[in-house]
PDB file of C-alpha atoms in Angstrom:
ATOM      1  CA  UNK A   1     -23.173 -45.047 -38.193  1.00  0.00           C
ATOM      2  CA  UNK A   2     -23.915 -43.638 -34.989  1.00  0.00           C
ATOM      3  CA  UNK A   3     -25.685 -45.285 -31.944  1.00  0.00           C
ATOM      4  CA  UNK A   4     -29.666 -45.120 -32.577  1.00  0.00           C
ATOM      5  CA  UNK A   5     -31.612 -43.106 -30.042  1.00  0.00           C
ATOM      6  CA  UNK A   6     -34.064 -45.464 -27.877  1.00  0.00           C
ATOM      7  CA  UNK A   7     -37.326 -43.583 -27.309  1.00  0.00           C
ATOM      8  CA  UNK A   8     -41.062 -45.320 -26.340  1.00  0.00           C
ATOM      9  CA  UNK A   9     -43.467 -44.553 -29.200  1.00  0.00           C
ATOM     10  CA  UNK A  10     -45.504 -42.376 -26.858  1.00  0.00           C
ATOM     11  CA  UNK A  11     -42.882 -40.409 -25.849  1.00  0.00           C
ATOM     12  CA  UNK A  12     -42.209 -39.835 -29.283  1.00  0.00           C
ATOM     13  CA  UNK A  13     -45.450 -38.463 -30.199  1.00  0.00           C
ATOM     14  CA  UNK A  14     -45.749 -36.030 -27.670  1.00  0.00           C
ATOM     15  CA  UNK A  15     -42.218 -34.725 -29.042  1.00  0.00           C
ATOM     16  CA  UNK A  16     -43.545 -34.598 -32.364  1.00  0.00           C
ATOM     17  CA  UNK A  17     -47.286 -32.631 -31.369  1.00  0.00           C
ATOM     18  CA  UNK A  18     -46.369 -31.535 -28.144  1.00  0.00           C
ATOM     19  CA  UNK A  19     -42.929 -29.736 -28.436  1.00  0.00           C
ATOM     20  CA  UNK A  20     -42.149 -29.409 -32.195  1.00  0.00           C
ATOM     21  CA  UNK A  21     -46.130 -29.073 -33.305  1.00  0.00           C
ATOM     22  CA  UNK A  22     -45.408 -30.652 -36.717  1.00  0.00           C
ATOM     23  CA  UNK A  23     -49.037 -30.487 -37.682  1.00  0.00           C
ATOM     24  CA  UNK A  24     -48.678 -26.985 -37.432  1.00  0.00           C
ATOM     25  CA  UNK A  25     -45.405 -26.341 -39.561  1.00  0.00           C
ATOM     26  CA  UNK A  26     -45.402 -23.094 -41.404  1.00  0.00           C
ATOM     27  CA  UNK A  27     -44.100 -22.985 -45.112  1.00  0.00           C
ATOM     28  CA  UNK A  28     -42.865 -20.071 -45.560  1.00  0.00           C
ATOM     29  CA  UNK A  29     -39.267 -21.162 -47.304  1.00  0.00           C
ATOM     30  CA  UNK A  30     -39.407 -20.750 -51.039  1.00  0.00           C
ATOM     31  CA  UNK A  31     -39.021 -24.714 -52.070  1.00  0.00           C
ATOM     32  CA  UNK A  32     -41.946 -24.759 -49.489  1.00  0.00           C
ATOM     33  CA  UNK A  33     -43.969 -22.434 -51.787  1.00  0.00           C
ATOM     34  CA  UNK A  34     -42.993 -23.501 -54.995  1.00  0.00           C
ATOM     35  CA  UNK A  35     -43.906 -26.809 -53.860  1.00  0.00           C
ATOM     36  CA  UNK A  36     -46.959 -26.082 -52.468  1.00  0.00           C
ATOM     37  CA  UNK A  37     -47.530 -24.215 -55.954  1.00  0.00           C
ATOM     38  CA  UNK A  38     -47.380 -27.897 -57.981  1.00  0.00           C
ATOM     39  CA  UNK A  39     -49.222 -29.516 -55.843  1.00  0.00           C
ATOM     40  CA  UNK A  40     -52.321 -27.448 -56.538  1.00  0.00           C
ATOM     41  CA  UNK A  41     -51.685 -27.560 -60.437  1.00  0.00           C
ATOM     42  CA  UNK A  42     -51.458 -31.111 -59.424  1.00  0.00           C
ATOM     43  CA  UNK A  43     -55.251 -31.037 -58.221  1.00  0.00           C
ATOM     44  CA  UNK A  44     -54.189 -31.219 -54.351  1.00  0.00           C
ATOM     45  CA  UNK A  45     -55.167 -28.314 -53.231  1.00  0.00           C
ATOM     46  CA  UNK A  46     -53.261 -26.822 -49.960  1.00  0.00           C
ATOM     47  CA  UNK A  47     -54.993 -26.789 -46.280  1.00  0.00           C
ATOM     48  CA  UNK A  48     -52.163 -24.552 -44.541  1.00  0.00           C
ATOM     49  CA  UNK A  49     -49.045 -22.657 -45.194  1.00  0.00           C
ATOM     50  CA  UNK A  50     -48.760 -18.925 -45.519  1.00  0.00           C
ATOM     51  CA  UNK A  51     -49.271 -16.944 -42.292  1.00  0.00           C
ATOM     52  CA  UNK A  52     -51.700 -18.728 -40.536  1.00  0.00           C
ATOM     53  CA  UNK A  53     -49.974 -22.325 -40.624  1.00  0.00           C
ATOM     54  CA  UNK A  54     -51.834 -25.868 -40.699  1.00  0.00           C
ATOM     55  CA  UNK A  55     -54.158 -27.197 -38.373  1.00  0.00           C
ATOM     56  CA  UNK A  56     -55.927 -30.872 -38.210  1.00  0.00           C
ATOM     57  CA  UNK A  57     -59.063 -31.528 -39.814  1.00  0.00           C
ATOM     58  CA  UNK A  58     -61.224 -33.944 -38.095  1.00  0.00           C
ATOM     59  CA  UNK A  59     -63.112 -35.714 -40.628  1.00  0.00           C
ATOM     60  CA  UNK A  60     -61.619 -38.780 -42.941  1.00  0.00           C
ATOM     61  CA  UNK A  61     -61.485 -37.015 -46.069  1.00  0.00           C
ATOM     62  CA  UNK A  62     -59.617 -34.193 -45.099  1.00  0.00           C
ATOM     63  CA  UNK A  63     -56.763 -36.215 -43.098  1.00  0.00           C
ATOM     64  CA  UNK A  64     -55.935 -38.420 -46.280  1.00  0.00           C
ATOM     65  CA  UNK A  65     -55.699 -35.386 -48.377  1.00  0.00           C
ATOM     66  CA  UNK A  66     -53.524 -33.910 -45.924  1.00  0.00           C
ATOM     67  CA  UNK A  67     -51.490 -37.014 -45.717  1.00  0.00           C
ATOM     68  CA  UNK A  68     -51.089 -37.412 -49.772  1.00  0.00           C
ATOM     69  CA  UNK A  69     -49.828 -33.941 -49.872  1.00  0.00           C
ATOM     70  CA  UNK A  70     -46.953 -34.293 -47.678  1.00  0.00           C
ATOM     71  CA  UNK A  71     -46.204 -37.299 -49.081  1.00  0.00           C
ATOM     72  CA  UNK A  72     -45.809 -35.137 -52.507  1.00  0.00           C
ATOM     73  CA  UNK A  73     -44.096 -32.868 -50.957  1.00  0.00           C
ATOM     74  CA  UNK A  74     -41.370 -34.838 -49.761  1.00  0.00           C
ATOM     75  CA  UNK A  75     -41.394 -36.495 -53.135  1.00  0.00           C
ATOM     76  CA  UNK A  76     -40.661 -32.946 -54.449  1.00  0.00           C
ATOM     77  CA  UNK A  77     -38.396 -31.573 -52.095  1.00  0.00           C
ATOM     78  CA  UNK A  78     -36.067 -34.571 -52.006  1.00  0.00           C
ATOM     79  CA  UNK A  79     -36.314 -34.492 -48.091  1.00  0.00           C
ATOM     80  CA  UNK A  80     -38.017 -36.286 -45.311  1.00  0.00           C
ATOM     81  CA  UNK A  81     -38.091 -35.105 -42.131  1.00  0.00           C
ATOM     82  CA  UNK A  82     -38.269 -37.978 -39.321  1.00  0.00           C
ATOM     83  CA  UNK A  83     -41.295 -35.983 -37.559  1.00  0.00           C
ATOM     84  CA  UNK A  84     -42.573 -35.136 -40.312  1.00  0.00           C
ATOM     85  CA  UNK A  85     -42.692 -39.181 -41.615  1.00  0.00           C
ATOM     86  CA  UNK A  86     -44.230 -39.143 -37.964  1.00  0.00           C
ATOM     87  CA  UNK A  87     -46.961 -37.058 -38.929  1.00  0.00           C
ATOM     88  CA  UNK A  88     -48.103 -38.734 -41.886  1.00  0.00           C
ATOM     89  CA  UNK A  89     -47.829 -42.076 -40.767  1.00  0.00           C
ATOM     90  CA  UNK A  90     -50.737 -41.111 -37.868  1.00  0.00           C
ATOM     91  CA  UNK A  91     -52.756 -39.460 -40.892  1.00  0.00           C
ATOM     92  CA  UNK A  92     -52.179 -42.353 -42.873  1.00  0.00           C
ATOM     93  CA  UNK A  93     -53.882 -44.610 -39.772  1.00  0.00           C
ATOM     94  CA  UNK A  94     -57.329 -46.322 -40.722  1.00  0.00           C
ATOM     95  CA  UNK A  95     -60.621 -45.989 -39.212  1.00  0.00           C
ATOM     96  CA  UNK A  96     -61.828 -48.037 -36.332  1.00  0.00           C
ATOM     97  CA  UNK A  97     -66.001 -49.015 -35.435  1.00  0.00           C
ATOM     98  CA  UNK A  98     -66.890 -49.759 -32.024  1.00  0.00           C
ATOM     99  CA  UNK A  99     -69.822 -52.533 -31.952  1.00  0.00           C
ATOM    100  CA  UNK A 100     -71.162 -52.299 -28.074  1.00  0.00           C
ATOM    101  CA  UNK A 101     -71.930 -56.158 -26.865  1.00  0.00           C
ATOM    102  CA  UNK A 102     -73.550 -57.182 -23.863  1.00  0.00           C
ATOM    103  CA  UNK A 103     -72.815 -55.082 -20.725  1.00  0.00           C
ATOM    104  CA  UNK A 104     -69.756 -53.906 -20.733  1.00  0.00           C
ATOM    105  CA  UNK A 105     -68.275 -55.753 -23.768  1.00  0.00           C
ATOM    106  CA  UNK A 106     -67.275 -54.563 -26.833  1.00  0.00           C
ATOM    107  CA  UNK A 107     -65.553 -55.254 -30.302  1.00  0.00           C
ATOM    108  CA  UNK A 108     -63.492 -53.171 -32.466  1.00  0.00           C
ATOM    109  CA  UNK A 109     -63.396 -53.294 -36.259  1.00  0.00           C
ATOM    110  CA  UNK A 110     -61.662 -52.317 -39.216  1.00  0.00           C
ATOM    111  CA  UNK A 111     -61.806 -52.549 -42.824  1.00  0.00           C
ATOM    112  CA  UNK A 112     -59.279 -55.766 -42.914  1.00  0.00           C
ATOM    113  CA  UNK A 113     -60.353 -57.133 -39.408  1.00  0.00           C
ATOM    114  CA  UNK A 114     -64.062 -57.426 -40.614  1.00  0.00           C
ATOM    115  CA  UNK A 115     -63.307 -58.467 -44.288  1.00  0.00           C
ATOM    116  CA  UNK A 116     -61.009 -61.526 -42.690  1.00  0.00           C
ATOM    117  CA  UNK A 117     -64.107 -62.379 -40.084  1.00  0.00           C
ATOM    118  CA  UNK A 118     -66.036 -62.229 -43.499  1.00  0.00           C
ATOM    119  CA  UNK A 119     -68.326 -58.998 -42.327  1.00  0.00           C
ATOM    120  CA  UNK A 120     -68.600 -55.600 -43.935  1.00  0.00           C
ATOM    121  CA  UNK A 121     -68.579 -52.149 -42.826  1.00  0.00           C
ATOM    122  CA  UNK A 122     -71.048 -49.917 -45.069  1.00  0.00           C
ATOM    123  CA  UNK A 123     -72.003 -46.688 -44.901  1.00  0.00           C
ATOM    124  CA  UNK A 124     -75.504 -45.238 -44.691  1.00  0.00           C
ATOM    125  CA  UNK A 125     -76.499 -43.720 -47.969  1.00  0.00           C
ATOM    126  CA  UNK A 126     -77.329 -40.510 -45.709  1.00  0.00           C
ATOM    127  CA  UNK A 127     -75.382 -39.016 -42.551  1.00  0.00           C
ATOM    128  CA  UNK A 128     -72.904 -40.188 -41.057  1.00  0.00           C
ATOM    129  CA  UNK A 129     -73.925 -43.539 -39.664  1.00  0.00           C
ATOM    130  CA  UNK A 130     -72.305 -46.802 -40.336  1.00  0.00           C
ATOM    131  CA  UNK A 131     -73.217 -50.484 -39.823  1.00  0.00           C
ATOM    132  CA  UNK A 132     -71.396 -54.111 -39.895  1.00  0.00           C
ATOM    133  CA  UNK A 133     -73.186 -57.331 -41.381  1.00  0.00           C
ATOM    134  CA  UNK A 134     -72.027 -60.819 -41.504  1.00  0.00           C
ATOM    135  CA  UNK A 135     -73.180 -62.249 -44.532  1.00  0.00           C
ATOM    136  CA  UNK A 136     -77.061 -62.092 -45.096  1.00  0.00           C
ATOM    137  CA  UNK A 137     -77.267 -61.509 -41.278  1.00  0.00           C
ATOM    138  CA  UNK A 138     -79.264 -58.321 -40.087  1.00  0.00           C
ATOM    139  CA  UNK A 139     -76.748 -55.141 -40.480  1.00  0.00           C
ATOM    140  CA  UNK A 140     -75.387 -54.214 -36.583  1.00  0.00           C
ATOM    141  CA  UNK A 141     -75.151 -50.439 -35.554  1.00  0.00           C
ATOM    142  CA  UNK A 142     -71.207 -49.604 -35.054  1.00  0.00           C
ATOM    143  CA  UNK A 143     -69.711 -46.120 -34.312  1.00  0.00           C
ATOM    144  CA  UNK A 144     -66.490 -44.803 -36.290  1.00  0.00           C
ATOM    145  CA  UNK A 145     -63.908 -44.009 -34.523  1.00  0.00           C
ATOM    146  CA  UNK A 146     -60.917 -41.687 -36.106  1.00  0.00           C
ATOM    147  CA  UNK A 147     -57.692 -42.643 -34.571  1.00  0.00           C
ATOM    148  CA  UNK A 148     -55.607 -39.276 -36.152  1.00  0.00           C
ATOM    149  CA  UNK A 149     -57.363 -37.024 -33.763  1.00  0.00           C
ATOM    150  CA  UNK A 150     -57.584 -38.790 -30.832  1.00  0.00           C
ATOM    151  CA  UNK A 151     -53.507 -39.454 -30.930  1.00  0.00           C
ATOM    152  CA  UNK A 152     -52.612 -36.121 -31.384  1.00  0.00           C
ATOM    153  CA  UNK A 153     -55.064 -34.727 -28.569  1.00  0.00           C
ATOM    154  CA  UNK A 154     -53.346 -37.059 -26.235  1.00  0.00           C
ATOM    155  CA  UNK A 155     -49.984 -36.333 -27.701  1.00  0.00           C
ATOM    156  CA  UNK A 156     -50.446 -32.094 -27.423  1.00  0.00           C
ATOM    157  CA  UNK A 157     -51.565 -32.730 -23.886  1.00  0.00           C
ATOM    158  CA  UNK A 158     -49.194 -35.711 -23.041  1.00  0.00           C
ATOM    159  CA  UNK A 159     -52.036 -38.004 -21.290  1.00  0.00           C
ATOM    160  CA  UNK A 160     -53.397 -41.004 -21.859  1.00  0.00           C
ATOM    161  CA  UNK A 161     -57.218 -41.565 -22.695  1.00  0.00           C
ATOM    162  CA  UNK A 162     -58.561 -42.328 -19.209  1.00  0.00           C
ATOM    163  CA  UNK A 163     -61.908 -44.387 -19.372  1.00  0.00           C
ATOM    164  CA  UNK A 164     -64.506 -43.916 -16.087  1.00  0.00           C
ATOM    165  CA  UNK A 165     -64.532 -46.089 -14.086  1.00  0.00           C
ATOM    166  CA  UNK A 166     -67.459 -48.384 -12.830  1.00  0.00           C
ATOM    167  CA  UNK A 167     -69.341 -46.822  -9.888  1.00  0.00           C
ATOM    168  CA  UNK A 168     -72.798 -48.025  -9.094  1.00  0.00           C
ATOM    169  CA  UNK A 169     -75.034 -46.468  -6.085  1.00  0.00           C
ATOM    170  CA  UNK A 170     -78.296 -47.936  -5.314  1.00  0.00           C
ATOM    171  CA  UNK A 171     -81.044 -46.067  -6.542  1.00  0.00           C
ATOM    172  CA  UNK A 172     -85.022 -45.500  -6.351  1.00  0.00           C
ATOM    173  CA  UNK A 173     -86.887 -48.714  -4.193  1.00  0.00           C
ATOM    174  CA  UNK A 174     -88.603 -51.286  -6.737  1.00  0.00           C
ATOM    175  CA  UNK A 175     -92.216 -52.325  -4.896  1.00  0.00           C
ATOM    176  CA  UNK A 176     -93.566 -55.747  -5.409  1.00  0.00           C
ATOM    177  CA  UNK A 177     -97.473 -56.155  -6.348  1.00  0.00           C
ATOM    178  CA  UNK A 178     -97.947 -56.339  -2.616  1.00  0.00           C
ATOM    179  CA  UNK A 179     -96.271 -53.004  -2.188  1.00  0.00           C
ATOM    180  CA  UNK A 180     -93.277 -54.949  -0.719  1.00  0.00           C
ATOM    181  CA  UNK A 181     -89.945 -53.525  -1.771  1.00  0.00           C
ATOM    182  CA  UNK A 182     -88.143 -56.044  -4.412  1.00  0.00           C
ATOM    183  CA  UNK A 183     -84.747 -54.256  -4.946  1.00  0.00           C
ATOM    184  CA  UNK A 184     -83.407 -51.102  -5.922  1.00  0.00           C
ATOM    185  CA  UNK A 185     -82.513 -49.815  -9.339  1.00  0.00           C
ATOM    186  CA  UNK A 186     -78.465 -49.051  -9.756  1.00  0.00           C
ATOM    187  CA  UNK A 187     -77.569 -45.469 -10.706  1.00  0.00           C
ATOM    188  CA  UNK A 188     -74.473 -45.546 -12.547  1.00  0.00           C
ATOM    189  CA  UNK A 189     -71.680 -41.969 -11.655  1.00  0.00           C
ATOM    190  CA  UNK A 190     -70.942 -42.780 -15.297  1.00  0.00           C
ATOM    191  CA  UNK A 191     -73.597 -44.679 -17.964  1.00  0.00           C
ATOM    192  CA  UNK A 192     -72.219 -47.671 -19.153  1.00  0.00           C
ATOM    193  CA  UNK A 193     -72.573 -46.949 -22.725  1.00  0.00           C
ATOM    194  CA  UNK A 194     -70.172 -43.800 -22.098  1.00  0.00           C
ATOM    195  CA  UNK A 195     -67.906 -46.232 -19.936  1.00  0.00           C
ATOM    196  CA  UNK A 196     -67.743 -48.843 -23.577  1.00  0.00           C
ATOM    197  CA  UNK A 197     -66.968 -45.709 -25.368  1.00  0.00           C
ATOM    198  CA  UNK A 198     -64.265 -44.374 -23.414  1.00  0.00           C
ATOM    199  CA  UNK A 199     -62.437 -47.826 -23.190  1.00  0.00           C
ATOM    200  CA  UNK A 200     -62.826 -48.314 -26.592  1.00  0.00           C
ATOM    201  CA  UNK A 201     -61.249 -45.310 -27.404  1.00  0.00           C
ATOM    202  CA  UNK A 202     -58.677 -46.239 -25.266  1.00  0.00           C
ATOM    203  CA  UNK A 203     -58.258 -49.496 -26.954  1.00  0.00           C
ATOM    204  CA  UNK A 204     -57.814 -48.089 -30.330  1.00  0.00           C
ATOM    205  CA  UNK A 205     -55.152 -45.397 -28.871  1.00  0.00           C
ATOM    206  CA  UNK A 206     -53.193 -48.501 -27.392  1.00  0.00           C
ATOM    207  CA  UNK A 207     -53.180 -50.681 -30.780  1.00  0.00           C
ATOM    208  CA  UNK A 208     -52.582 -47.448 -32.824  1.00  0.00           C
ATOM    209  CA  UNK A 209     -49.105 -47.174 -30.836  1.00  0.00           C
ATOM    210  CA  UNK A 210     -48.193 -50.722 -31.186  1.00  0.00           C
ATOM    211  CA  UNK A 211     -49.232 -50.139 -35.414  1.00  0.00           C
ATOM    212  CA  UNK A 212     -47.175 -47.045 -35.614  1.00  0.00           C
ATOM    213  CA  UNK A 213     -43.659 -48.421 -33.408  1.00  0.00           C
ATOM    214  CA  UNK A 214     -43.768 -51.454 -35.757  1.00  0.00           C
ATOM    215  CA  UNK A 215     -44.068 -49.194 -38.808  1.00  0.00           C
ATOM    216  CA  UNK A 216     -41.212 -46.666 -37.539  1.00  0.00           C
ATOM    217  CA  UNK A 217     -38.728 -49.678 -36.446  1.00  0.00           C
ATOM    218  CA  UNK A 218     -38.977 -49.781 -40.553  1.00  0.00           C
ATOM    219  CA  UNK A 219     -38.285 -46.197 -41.769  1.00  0.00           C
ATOM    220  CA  UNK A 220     -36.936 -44.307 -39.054  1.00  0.00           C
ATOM    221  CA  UNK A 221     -33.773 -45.249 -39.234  1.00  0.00           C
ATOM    222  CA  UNK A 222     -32.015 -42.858 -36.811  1.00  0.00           C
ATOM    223  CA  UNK A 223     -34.362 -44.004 -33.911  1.00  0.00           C
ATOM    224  CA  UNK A 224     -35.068 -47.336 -32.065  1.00  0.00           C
ATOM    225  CA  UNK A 225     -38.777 -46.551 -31.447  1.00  0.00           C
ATOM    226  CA  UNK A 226     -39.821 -49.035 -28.765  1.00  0.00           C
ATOM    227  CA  UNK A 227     -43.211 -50.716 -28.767  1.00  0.00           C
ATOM    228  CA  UNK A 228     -45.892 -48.522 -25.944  1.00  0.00           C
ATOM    229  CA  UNK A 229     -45.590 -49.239 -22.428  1.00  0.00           C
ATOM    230  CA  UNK A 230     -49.370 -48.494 -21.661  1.00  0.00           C
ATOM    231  CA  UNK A 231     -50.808 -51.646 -20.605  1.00  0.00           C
ATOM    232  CA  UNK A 232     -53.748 -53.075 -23.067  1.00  0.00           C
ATOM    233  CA  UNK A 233     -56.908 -52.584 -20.523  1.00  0.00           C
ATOM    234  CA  UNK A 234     -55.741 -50.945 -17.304  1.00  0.00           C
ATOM    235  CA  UNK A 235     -59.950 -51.498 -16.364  1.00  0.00           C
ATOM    236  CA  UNK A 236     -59.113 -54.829 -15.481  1.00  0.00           C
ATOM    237  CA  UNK A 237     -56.711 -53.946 -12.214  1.00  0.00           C
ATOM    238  CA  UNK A 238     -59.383 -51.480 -10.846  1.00  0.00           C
ATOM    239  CA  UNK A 239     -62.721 -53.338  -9.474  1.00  0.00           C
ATOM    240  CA  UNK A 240     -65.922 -52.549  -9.937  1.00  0.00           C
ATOM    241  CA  UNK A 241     -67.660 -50.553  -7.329  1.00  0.00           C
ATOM    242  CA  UNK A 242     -71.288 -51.542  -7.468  1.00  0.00           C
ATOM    243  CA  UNK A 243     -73.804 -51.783  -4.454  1.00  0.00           C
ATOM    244  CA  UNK A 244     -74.530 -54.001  -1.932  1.00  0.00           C
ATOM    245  CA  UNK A 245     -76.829 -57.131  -3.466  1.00  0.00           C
ATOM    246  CA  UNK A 246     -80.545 -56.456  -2.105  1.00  0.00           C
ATOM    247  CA  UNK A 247     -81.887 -59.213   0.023  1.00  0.00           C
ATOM    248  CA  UNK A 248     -85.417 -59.055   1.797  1.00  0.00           C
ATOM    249  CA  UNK A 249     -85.896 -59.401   4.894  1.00  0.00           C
ATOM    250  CA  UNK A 250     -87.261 -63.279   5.946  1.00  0.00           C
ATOM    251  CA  UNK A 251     -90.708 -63.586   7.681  1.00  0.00           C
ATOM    252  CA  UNK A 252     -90.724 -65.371  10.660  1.00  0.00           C
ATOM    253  CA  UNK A 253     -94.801 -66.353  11.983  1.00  0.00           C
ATOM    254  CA  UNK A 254     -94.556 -68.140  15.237  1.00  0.00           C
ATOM    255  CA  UNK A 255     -91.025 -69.751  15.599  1.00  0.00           C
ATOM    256  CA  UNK A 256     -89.275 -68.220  17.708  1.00  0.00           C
ATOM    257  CA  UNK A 257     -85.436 -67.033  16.405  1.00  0.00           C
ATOM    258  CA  UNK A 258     -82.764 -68.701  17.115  1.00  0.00           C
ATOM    259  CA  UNK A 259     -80.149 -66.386  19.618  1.00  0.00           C
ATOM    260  CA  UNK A 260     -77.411 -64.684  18.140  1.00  0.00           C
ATOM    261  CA  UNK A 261     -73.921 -64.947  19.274  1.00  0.00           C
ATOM    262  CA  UNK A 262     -73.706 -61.610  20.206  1.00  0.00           C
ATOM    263  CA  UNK A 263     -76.895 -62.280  22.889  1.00  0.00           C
ATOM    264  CA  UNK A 264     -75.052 -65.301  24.210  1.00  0.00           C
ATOM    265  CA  UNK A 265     -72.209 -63.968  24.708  1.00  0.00           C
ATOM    266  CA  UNK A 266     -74.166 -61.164  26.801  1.00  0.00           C
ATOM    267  CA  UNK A 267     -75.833 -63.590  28.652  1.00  0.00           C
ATOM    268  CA  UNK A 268     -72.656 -65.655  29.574  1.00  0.00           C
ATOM    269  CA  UNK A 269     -71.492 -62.496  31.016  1.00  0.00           C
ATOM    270  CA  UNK A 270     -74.502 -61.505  33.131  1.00  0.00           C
TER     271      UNK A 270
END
């Protein structure tokens, strides 16, 4: 056996999307065809091939179907293609929620994650809103997040998801009943809830990675696929930049200030 190639689970994407675009292979071979041919007697009907070759669908129902016919396929065809076990493994991923929390904090679910916390993720009966509730608790608003899509878009373009950072400016005077200026409101370059998103989008990316080099270390078996090297919240080594605290001015009615050092210093000198 011959010495396994080391390559970063990152890296690896981007040569799987990026420089051999295996989600959009052409079939154009004829086991290709004749196995695209049983698949749709088999009720799985096919979502690229032919001239115009496959392309990602975005929405959940669409990337499973995608992912159980290649999985067919290679049943079929006897093969298995190591990108190509790439390719359906990020399909195969499952959905995230993002639940915002106070300020900038945030949790992210899944399926298992919530079921072991004993919560639930449920649908709404109508669109495309979902919610999390712990027991008879009120139901919380979350926001689905599909990890497929975002890892390919960062693999075709070979960057990482790069939240906002944190940059408050100090905004329109708040007055006082007495018309005295109280503070200032913050304007944020970025709103915070876009900030939450962003990071948590991030977040999932980063755990997605670490899910995927475990599951290749299994089944890859020419490569050594090395856990990611993007750190876990690269928000933490960049401060905040938010403005200067707002303190009013003191009222002084007959008492006289005490000098500064700066005006004894310039007296000392005359």
């Amino acid at each position: 056996m011959g010495q396994r190639e080391v390559i970063d689970v990152e890296a690896l994407l981007i040569r799987a999307y990026r420089e051999k675009q295996v989600d959009r292979r052409y079939h154009a071979d004829p086991r290709s065809e004749r196995a695209l041919s049983r698949l749709i007697l088999l009720g799985y009907p096919s979502v690229g091939g032919g001239v115009g070759g496959e392309r990602v669908d975005t929405s959940p129902f669409a990337t499973k179907r995608i992912a159980i016919e290649r999985e067919l396929m290679g049943e079929i065809r006897f093969e298995a293609e190591p990108l190509m076990q790439v390719h359906d493994a990020v399909l195969a991923l499952p959905d995230f929620f993002l639940e915002p929390l106070d300020g900038l904090d945030f949790a992210v679910w899944d399926h298992e994650t919530a079921k072991a916390h004993g919560h639930t993720i449920e649908a709404a009966q109508f669109g495309g809103t979902f919610s999390i509730r712990a027991g008879e608790h009120a139901p919380r608003r979350v926001t689905r997040i599909l990890p497929a899509p975002l890892l390919i878009r960062c693999a075709r373009s070979a960057e990482r998801p790069e939240p906002s950072p944190v940059v408050g400016r100090r905004g329109r005077a708040i007055y006082d009943h007495r018309k005295h200026v109280a503070g200032y409101e913050t304007e944020w370059d970025t709103p915070l809830d876009v900030v939450v998103a962003e990071r948590a989008d991030y977040a999932v990316w980063q755990v997605c990675l670490d899910i995927l080099a475990l599951q290749f270390r299994v089944f890859l078996t020419t490569l050594d696929v090395q856990r990611p090297s993007a750190p876990v919240a690269p928000w933490l080594d960049t401060p905040d930049v938010l403005p200067i605290p707002f303190s009013p001015k003191k009222r002084t009615r007959g008492v006289l200030a005490a000098p500064s050092k700066l005006d004894s210093a310039e007296n000392a000198c005359a």
